[in-house]
Amino acid sequence: MSITIDKELNPWEAQAARFDFAAQKLKLDDGLWKILRYPTREIIVHLPVAMDDGRLEVFTGFRVQHSIARGPGKGGVRYAPDVNLDEVRALASWMTWKCAVVNIPFGGAKGGVICDPKKLSQTELEKITRRYTAELIEFIGPEKDVPAPDMGTNEQTMAWMMDTFSMHMRQTVTAVVTGKPLNIGGSRGRREATGRGVLIVCDEALKRLGMQREGTRVIVQGFGNVGSNAAQLMHEAGYKVIGIAEYDGGLFNKNGIDINKLVEYKQRNGTVVGFPGAEAADPKELLTTECEILAPCATENVITSKNADKIKAKIIAEGANGPTTSVADEILQDKKVFIIPDILANAGGVTASYFEWVQDRQGYFWKESVVNEQLENILVDSFDAVVQYAETHNVNNRIAAYMLAIDRVAFTIKQRGVYA
Ligand code: GLU
């Protein structure tokens, strides 16, 4: 396939390429194809914020609702300097497919604000969050669209969103967002859920490929919420985590890195760089270093036409959204790499968000063991469904996941009928 590098690296193009291919394989009705190819609603907001130095600044934010056919919109809010509408569109579409793959009653949505959270004070972040929420007031809600954390946002951001929404409604509405702190309607196990999901799908992949946890070498890219929890849980489960690649440096130890110690080190120092239990390594080179599992858990476009042919991993577990471009997919397919696609591999987060939403609406909170057990049930079933689908239809795992998801969403639309 010959496409320009700009197009290859545009997440919306990456999503659309897979969607078109899967829709064609499914022989999706042309009208349904038109409905599902583009988002239902795209909102752009401009947010005036009084900065700490007294200056007024205006930030731009987005919320895209790709589909609300199977339930309320669902998906995170990203704070990053390079967020743009095409990226949010792609991420919103991926949420639709992700929720359908794990068969939870949500559509797909995503939000973003163009800002650099590393350079903003807590007060400024709070003001951005509250104004963003206020601008979206009529578009979000437990039955409409339920935001959650993503890159650059966290439990505190969700607490501010929940509080702002609740002030406008004149009542506490915990189920308007998920990923909240525990004592204001958060769920036990939500924080670790995306990383736990990566562990669960890797375990399933090992079973399929006749491999064992012991001695399986893992390289994790990204050490934020997803990467650090995935690495820690895999380390504790007996995998050998030999490499960690972060944006500011990498670590390598052929005998395995003690991830519990690394988590403590990062908490103290704010970085993994300088950790005494491993050698310093080039984060880019770690992606192509020999290992059994490569888990990209940071952001988009990490595996591209530039490095895909040098990847040595047998399994790629996509903790991030969109880490592999569609051109890289073809190269990896030729190399017979077993890909656990993002819309399955990182679906643990939104699945636990679903449990949080259910608990908030019931006002009854589950033990962590219940959350983890339900999470495992859903992810194991979804993994089996995707791999089965791939075998039956002779397509790769990613296309199988898209086909399964598109088919479920299309079926729902047909059943509901189109208000046209
Ligand atoms: N931001 C996460 C994702 O991309 C979680 C979304 C959610 O929990 O709604 O899946």
Coordinates of C-alpha atoms and ligand atoms in Angstrom, one line a residue:
M1 CA 0.0 0.0 0.0
S2 CA 1.5 3.4 -0.9
I3 CA 0.2 6.3 1.2
T4 CA 1.9 9.4 2.3
I5 CA 3.4 9.5 5.7
D6 CA 1.1 12.3 6.8
K7 CA -1.9 10.2 5.9
E8 CA -0.3 7.2 7.6
L9 CA 0.1 9.1 10.8
N10 CA -3.4 10.7 10.9
P11 CA -5.4 8.6 13.4
W12 CA -8.7 9.4 11.7
E13 CA -7.3 8.0 8.4
A14 CA -6.0 4.9 10.3
Q15 CA -9.4 4.3 11.8
A16 CA -11.2 4.9 8.5
A17 CA -8.9 2.5 6.6
R18 CA -9.7 -0.3 9.0
F19 CA -13.4 0.6 9.1
D20 CA -13.7 0.6 5.3
F21 CA -11.9 -2.7 5.0
A22 CA -14.0 -4.4 7.7
A23 CA -17.2 -3.0 6.3
Q24 CA -16.4 -4.2 2.9
K25 CA -15.6 -7.7 4.2
L26 CA -19.0 -7.6 6.1
K27 CA -20.7 -6.4 2.9
L28 CA -22.2 -3.7 5.1
D29 CA -25.2 -1.9 3.7
D30 CA -24.2 1.3 2.0
G31 CA -26.6 3.4 4.1
L32 CA -25.3 1.9 7.4
W33 CA -21.7 2.5 6.1
K34 CA -22.5 6.2 5.6
I35 CA -24.0 6.4 9.1
L36 CA -21.1 4.7 10.9
R37 CA -18.2 6.2 8.9
Y38 CA -18.6 9.7 10.4
P39 CA -19.5 10.8 14.0
T40 CA -23.0 11.7 14.9
R41 CA -22.1 15.0 16.7
E42 CA -18.9 17.1 16.9
I43 CA -18.8 19.9 19.4
I44 CA -16.0 22.6 19.5
V45 CA -15.8 24.9 22.6
H46 CA -13.6 27.9 23.3
L47 CA -12.9 28.2 27.0
P48 CA -11.9 31.5 28.7
V49 CA -9.8 30.9 31.7
A50 CA -8.3 33.4 34.2
M51 CA -4.7 32.3 34.6
D52 CA -2.7 32.5 37.8
D53 CA -0.9 35.6 36.7
G54 CA -4.2 37.4 36.1
R55 CA -4.1 37.1 32.3
L56 CA -7.2 35.7 30.4
E57 CA -6.4 32.8 28.1
V58 CA -8.8 31.0 25.8
F59 CA -8.4 27.2 25.4
T60 CA -10.1 25.1 22.6
G61 CA -11.8 21.9 23.5
F62 CA -13.7 19.1 21.7
R63 CA -16.3 16.5 22.4
V64 CA -17.1 14.1 19.6
Q65 CA -20.0 11.6 19.9
H66 CA -19.4 9.0 17.2
S67 CA -22.4 6.8 17.9
I68 CA -25.1 6.6 20.6
A69 CA -26.9 3.6 18.9
R70 CA -26.1 1.0 21.6
G71 CA -26.3 3.4 24.6
P72 CA -24.9 6.7 25.9
G73 CA -21.7 8.0 24.5
K74 CA -18.7 6.8 26.4
G75 CA -15.0 7.8 26.4
G76 CA -12.2 9.8 27.9
V77 CA -11.1 13.4 27.8
R78 CA -7.6 14.0 26.7
Y79 CA -5.5 17.1 27.7
A80 CA -2.5 17.5 25.4
P81 CA -0.9 20.3 23.4
D82 CA -1.4 18.5 20.1
V83 CA -5.0 17.3 20.5
N84 CA -7.0 18.0 17.3
L85 CA -10.4 17.3 15.9
D86 CA -9.3 14.4 13.6
E87 CA -7.6 12.7 16.6
V88 CA -10.7 13.0 18.8
R89 CA -12.9 11.8 15.9
A90 CA -10.7 8.7 15.6
L91 CA -10.7 8.1 19.4
A92 CA -14.5 8.5 19.5
S93 CA -15.0 5.9 16.8
W94 CA -12.6 3.5 18.5
M95 CA -14.7 3.9 21.6
T96 CA -17.8 2.8 19.7
W97 CA -16.0 -0.3 18.4
K98 CA -14.4 -1.0 21.8
C99 CA -17.7 -0.9 23.7
A100 CA -19.2 -3.2 21.0
V101 CA -16.3 -5.7 21.1
V102 CA -16.8 -6.1 24.9
N103 CA -20.5 -5.9 24.4
I104 CA -21.3 -3.2 27.0
P105 CA -24.3 -0.9 26.5
F106 CA -22.5 2.2 25.4
G107 CA -21.9 4.1 22.2
G108 CA -18.6 5.9 21.6
A109 CA -17.4 9.4 22.3
K110 CA -14.2 11.2 23.2
G111 CA -13.1 14.7 24.3
G112 CA -10.0 16.8 24.4
V113 CA -8.7 20.2 25.3
I114 CA -5.6 21.7 23.7
C115 CA -3.4 22.5 26.6
D116 CA -0.2 21.2 28.3
P117 CA -1.2 19.9 31.7
K118 CA 2.5 19.7 32.7
K119 CA 2.8 23.5 32.4
L120 CA -0.5 24.4 34.2
S121 CA -1.1 24.8 37.9
Q122 CA -3.8 22.8 39.7
T123 CA -6.0 26.0 39.9
E124 CA -5.7 26.5 36.1
L125 CA -6.5 22.9 35.4
E126 CA -9.5 23.1 37.6
K127 CA -10.8 26.2 35.8
I128 CA -10.3 24.7 32.4
T129 CA -12.1 21.5 33.5
R130 CA -15.0 23.3 35.0
R131 CA -15.5 25.7 32.1
Y132 CA -15.2 22.7 29.6
T133 CA -17.8 20.8 31.6
A134 CA -20.1 23.9 31.7
E135 CA -19.9 24.4 27.9
L136 CA -20.9 20.7 27.4
I137 CA -23.7 20.8 30.0
E138 CA -26.6 19.9 27.7
F139 CA -24.6 17.2 25.9
I140 CA -23.3 15.1 28.8
G141 CA -25.1 13.1 31.5
P142 CA -25.6 9.5 32.7
E143 CA -28.0 8.7 29.9
K144 CA -26.4 10.9 27.2
D145 CA -22.6 10.8 27.2
V146 CA -20.3 9.7 30.1
P147 CA -16.7 11.1 30.0
A148 CA -13.7 9.4 31.8
P149 CA -10.0 10.0 32.1
D150 CA -7.5 9.6 29.3
M151 CA -4.0 11.0 28.7
G152 CA -3.4 14.1 30.8
T153 CA -6.5 13.8 32.9
N154 CA -7.1 11.7 36.1
E155 CA -9.4 11.1 39.1
Q156 CA -9.1 14.7 40.2
T157 CA -10.2 15.9 36.8
M158 CA -13.3 13.6 37.0
A159 CA -14.1 14.9 40.5
W160 CA -14.2 18.5 39.1
M161 CA -16.3 17.5 36.2
M162 CA -18.8 15.6 38.4
D163 CA -19.0 18.6 40.8
T164 CA -19.5 21.1 38.0
F165 CA -22.2 19.0 36.4
S166 CA -23.9 18.5 39.8
M167 CA -23.9 22.2 40.6
H168 CA -25.7 22.9 37.4
M169 CA -28.2 20.1 38.0
R170 CA -28.7 21.2 41.6
Q171 CA -28.1 17.6 42.7
T172 CA -25.2 15.2 43.0
V173 CA -25.0 13.1 39.8
T174 CA -22.1 10.7 40.2
A175 CA -22.8 8.7 37.1
V176 CA -22.1 11.6 34.7
V177 CA -18.4 10.6 34.6
T178 CA -16.4 7.5 35.5
G179 CA -12.8 7.1 36.8
K180 CA -13.7 9.2 39.9
P181 CA -12.0 9.0 43.3
L182 CA -13.4 6.1 45.4
N183 CA -15.3 8.1 48.0
I184 CA -17.3 10.1 45.5
G185 CA -18.7 7.2 43.4
G186 CA -15.5 5.7 42.0
S187 CA -15.2 2.0 41.6
R188 CA -12.6 -0.3 43.2
G189 CA -10.3 -1.6 40.6
R190 CA -11.0 1.1 38.0
R191 CA -7.6 2.7 38.2
E192 CA -5.7 -0.6 37.5
A193 CA -8.4 -2.0 35.1
T194 CA -6.8 -1.0 31.8
G195 CA -3.4 -2.5 32.8
R196 CA -5.2 -5.6 34.3
G197 CA -7.0 -6.0 31.0
V198 CA -3.6 -6.1 29.2
L199 CA -2.5 -8.9 31.5
I200 CA -5.7 -10.8 30.9
V201 CA -5.5 -10.7 27.1
C202 CA -1.8 -11.5 27.2
D203 CA -2.5 -14.6 29.3
E204 CA -5.2 -15.7 26.7
A205 CA -2.7 -15.1 23.9
L206 CA -0.1 -17.3 25.6
K207 CA -2.7 -20.1 26.0
R208 CA -3.5 -19.9 22.3
L209 CA 0.2 -19.9 21.3
G210 CA 1.1 -22.7 23.7
M211 CA 3.4 -20.4 25.8
Q212 CA 4.0 -19.9 29.6
R213 CA 4.1 -16.7 31.6
E214 CA 7.5 -17.8 33.1
G215 CA 10.3 -16.7 30.9
T216 CA 8.1 -14.6 28.6
R217 CA 10.0 -11.4 28.0
V218 CA 7.9 -8.2 27.9
I219 CA 8.8 -4.7 26.8
V220 CA 6.3 -2.0 27.8
Q221 CA 6.2 1.4 26.1
G222 CA 4.7 4.1 28.3
F223 CA 4.7 4.2 32.1
G224 CA 1.6 6.2 32.9
N225 CA -1.6 4.7 34.3
V226 CA -1.9 2.0 31.7
G227 CA 1.8 1.1 31.2
S228 CA 2.8 1.1 34.9
N229 CA -0.2 -1.0 36.0
A230 CA 0.2 -3.5 33.0
A231 CA 4.0 -3.8 33.8
Q232 CA 3.4 -4.2 37.5
L233 CA 0.6 -6.8 37.2
M234 CA 2.6 -8.8 34.6
H235 CA 5.7 -8.7 36.8
E236 CA 3.7 -9.9 39.7
A237 CA 2.1 -12.7 37.6
G238 CA 5.5 -14.1 36.6
Y239 CA 6.3 -12.5 33.3
K240 CA 9.8 -11.1 32.8
V241 CA 9.5 -7.4 32.1
I242 CA 12.9 -6.6 30.5
G243 CA 12.3 -3.1 29.1
I244 CA 10.4 0.1 29.8
A245 CA 10.4 2.8 27.2
E246 CA 9.2 6.3 28.3
Y247 CA 9.1 9.6 26.5
D248 CA 12.2 10.8 28.4
G249 CA 14.3 7.7 28.4
G250 CA 14.3 3.9 28.6
L251 CA 15.4 1.0 30.8
F252 CA 16.6 -2.4 30.0
N253 CA 17.6 -5.4 32.2
K254 CA 17.8 -8.8 30.5
N255 CA 17.1 -10.6 33.8
G256 CA 13.9 -8.6 34.4
I257 CA 13.2 -5.2 36.1
D258 CA 11.6 -5.2 39.6
I259 CA 8.6 -3.2 38.6
N260 CA 7.3 -2.7 42.2
K261 CA 10.6 -0.9 42.9
L262 CA 10.4 1.1 39.7
V263 CA 6.9 2.3 40.6
E264 CA 8.2 3.6 43.9
Y265 CA 11.2 5.2 42.2
K266 CA 8.9 7.0 39.7
Q267 CA 6.7 8.2 42.5
R268 CA 9.7 9.7 44.3
N269 CA 11.5 11.1 41.2
G270 CA 8.8 11.8 38.7
T271 CA 10.6 9.8 36.0
V272 CA 11.9 6.3 35.4
V273 CA 15.2 7.7 34.2
G274 CA 18.1 6.9 36.5
F275 CA 16.5 3.8 38.1
P276 CA 19.4 1.8 39.5
G277 CA 17.8 -1.6 38.8
A278 CA 18.4 -1.5 35.0
E279 CA 20.6 0.0 32.3
A280 CA 19.7 3.1 30.4
A281 CA 18.4 2.3 27.0
D282 CA 17.1 4.2 23.9
P283 CA 13.3 4.1 24.1
K284 CA 13.0 3.9 20.2
E285 CA 15.4 0.9 20.1
L286 CA 13.5 -0.9 22.8
L287 CA 10.5 -1.2 20.4
T288 CA 12.6 -3.3 18.1
T289 CA 14.6 -5.2 20.9
E290 CA 14.1 -9.0 21.1
C291 CA 11.2 -10.0 23.4
E292 CA 8.0 -12.1 23.2
I293 CA 5.5 -9.4 24.0
L294 CA 5.6 -5.7 23.1
A295 CA 3.0 -3.6 24.8
P296 CA 2.7 -0.1 23.5
C297 CA 0.8 1.7 26.3
A298 CA 1.3 5.4 25.5
T299 CA -0.1 7.0 22.4
E300 CA -0.7 6.7 18.7
N301 CA 1.7 6.0 15.9
V302 CA 4.4 4.1 17.7
I303 CA 4.7 1.2 15.3
T304 CA 4.8 2.6 11.7
S305 CA 6.1 1.8 8.3
K306 CA 9.5 3.0 9.6
N307 CA 10.0 0.4 12.3
A308 CA 7.4 -2.4 11.7
D309 CA 9.8 -4.7 9.8
K310 CA 12.3 -4.5 12.6
I311 CA 9.9 -5.6 15.4
K312 CA 11.0 -8.9 16.9
A313 CA 8.1 -9.5 19.3
K314 CA 5.7 -12.4 18.7
I315 CA 2.8 -10.7 20.4
I316 CA 1.8 -7.0 20.3
A317 CA -0.7 -6.1 23.1
E318 CA -2.0 -2.6 22.4
G319 CA -2.6 -0.9 25.7
A320 CA -2.7 2.5 23.9
N321 CA -5.3 3.6 21.4
G322 CA -4.0 3.5 17.8
P323 CA -0.3 2.7 18.4
T324 CA 0.0 0.8 15.1
T325 CA -0.6 2.4 11.8
S326 CA -2.6 0.6 9.1
V327 CA 0.6 0.3 6.9
A328 CA 2.5 -1.2 9.8
D329 CA -0.4 -3.7 10.2
E330 CA 0.3 -5.2 6.8
I331 CA 4.0 -5.5 7.5
L332 CA 3.3 -7.2 10.8
Q333 CA 0.7 -9.5 9.3
D334 CA 3.4 -10.7 6.8
K335 CA 5.7 -11.3 9.8
K336 CA 2.9 -13.3 11.5
V337 CA 2.9 -11.2 14.6
F338 CA -0.1 -12.0 16.9
I339 CA -1.7 -8.6 17.4
I340 CA -4.1 -8.0 20.3
P341 CA -5.8 -4.9 18.9
D342 CA -6.4 -1.8 21.0
I343 CA -10.2 -2.1 20.9
L344 CA -9.8 -5.4 22.7
A345 CA -6.4 -5.1 24.6
N346 CA -7.2 -1.8 26.3
A347 CA -10.9 -2.4 26.8
G348 CA -10.4 -3.2 30.5
G349 CA -10.6 0.5 31.3
V350 CA -14.0 1.2 29.8
T351 CA -15.3 -2.2 31.1
A352 CA -14.5 -1.1 34.6
S353 CA -16.0 2.3 33.8
Y354 CA -19.2 0.4 32.9
F355 CA -19.2 -1.3 36.3
E356 CA -18.7 2.2 38.0
W357 CA -21.6 3.6 36.1
V358 CA -23.8 0.6 37.1
Q359 CA -22.7 0.9 40.8
D360 CA -23.4 4.7 40.8
R361 CA -26.8 4.2 39.4
Q362 CA -27.6 1.5 42.0
G363 CA -25.9 3.2 44.9
Y364 CA -24.4 -0.1 45.7
F365 CA -20.6 -0.7 45.6
W366 CA -18.8 -3.9 44.8
K367 CA -15.7 -5.5 46.4
E368 CA -12.6 -5.2 44.3
S369 CA -12.6 -9.0 43.8
V370 CA -16.0 -8.8 42.2
V371 CA -14.9 -6.0 39.8
N372 CA -11.8 -8.0 38.9
E373 CA -13.7 -11.2 38.4
Q374 CA -16.4 -9.6 36.2
L375 CA -13.7 -7.8 34.2
E376 CA -11.8 -11.1 33.6
N377 CA -15.1 -12.8 32.5
I378 CA -15.9 -10.1 29.9
L379 CA -12.3 -9.8 28.5
V380 CA -11.8 -13.6 28.2
D381 CA -15.1 -14.0 26.4
S382 CA -14.3 -11.0 24.1
F383 CA -10.8 -12.3 23.4
D384 CA -12.3 -15.7 22.4
A385 CA -15.0 -14.1 20.3
V386 CA -12.4 -12.0 18.3
V387 CA -9.9 -14.9 17.8
Q388 CA -12.7 -17.3 16.8
Y389 CA -14.1 -14.7 14.4
A390 CA -10.6 -14.2 12.9
E391 CA -10.2 -18.0 12.3
T392 CA -13.7 -18.4 10.9
H393 CA -13.5 -15.5 8.5
N394 CA -9.8 -15.8 7.7
V395 CA -8.9 -12.2 8.7
N396 CA -6.4 -10.9 11.2
N397 CA -7.4 -10.1 14.8
R398 CA -7.7 -6.4 14.3
I399 CA -10.1 -6.7 11.3
A400 CA -12.0 -9.5 13.2
A401 CA -12.5 -7.1 16.1
Y402 CA -13.7 -4.3 13.8
M403 CA -16.0 -6.7 12.0
L404 CA -17.5 -8.1 15.2
A405 CA -18.1 -4.6 16.5
I406 CA -19.4 -3.0 13.3
D407 CA -21.8 -6.0 12.9
R408 CA -23.2 -5.5 16.5
V409 CA -23.6 -1.7 16.0
A410 CA -25.2 -2.1 12.6
F411 CA -27.6 -4.8 13.9
T412 CA -28.7 -2.4 16.7
I413 CA -29.3 0.4 14.2
K414 CA -31.4 -1.9 12.0
Q415 CA -33.4 -3.0 15.0
R416 CA -34.1 0.5 16.2
G417 CA -34.8 1.7 12.7
V418 CA -33.4 5.0 11.3
Y419 CA -35.3 8.2 12.1
A420 CA -34.7 9.6 8.6
Ligands
GLU1 N1 -9.8 6.6 28.0 C1 -10.1 5.2 28.2 C2 -10.1 4.5 26.8 O1 -9.6 5.0 25.8 C3 -11.3 4.9 29.1 C4 -12.6 5.4 28.6 C5 -13.7 5.2 29.6 O2 -13.5 4.6 30.6 O3 -14.8 5.6 29.3 O4 -10.6 3.5 26.7

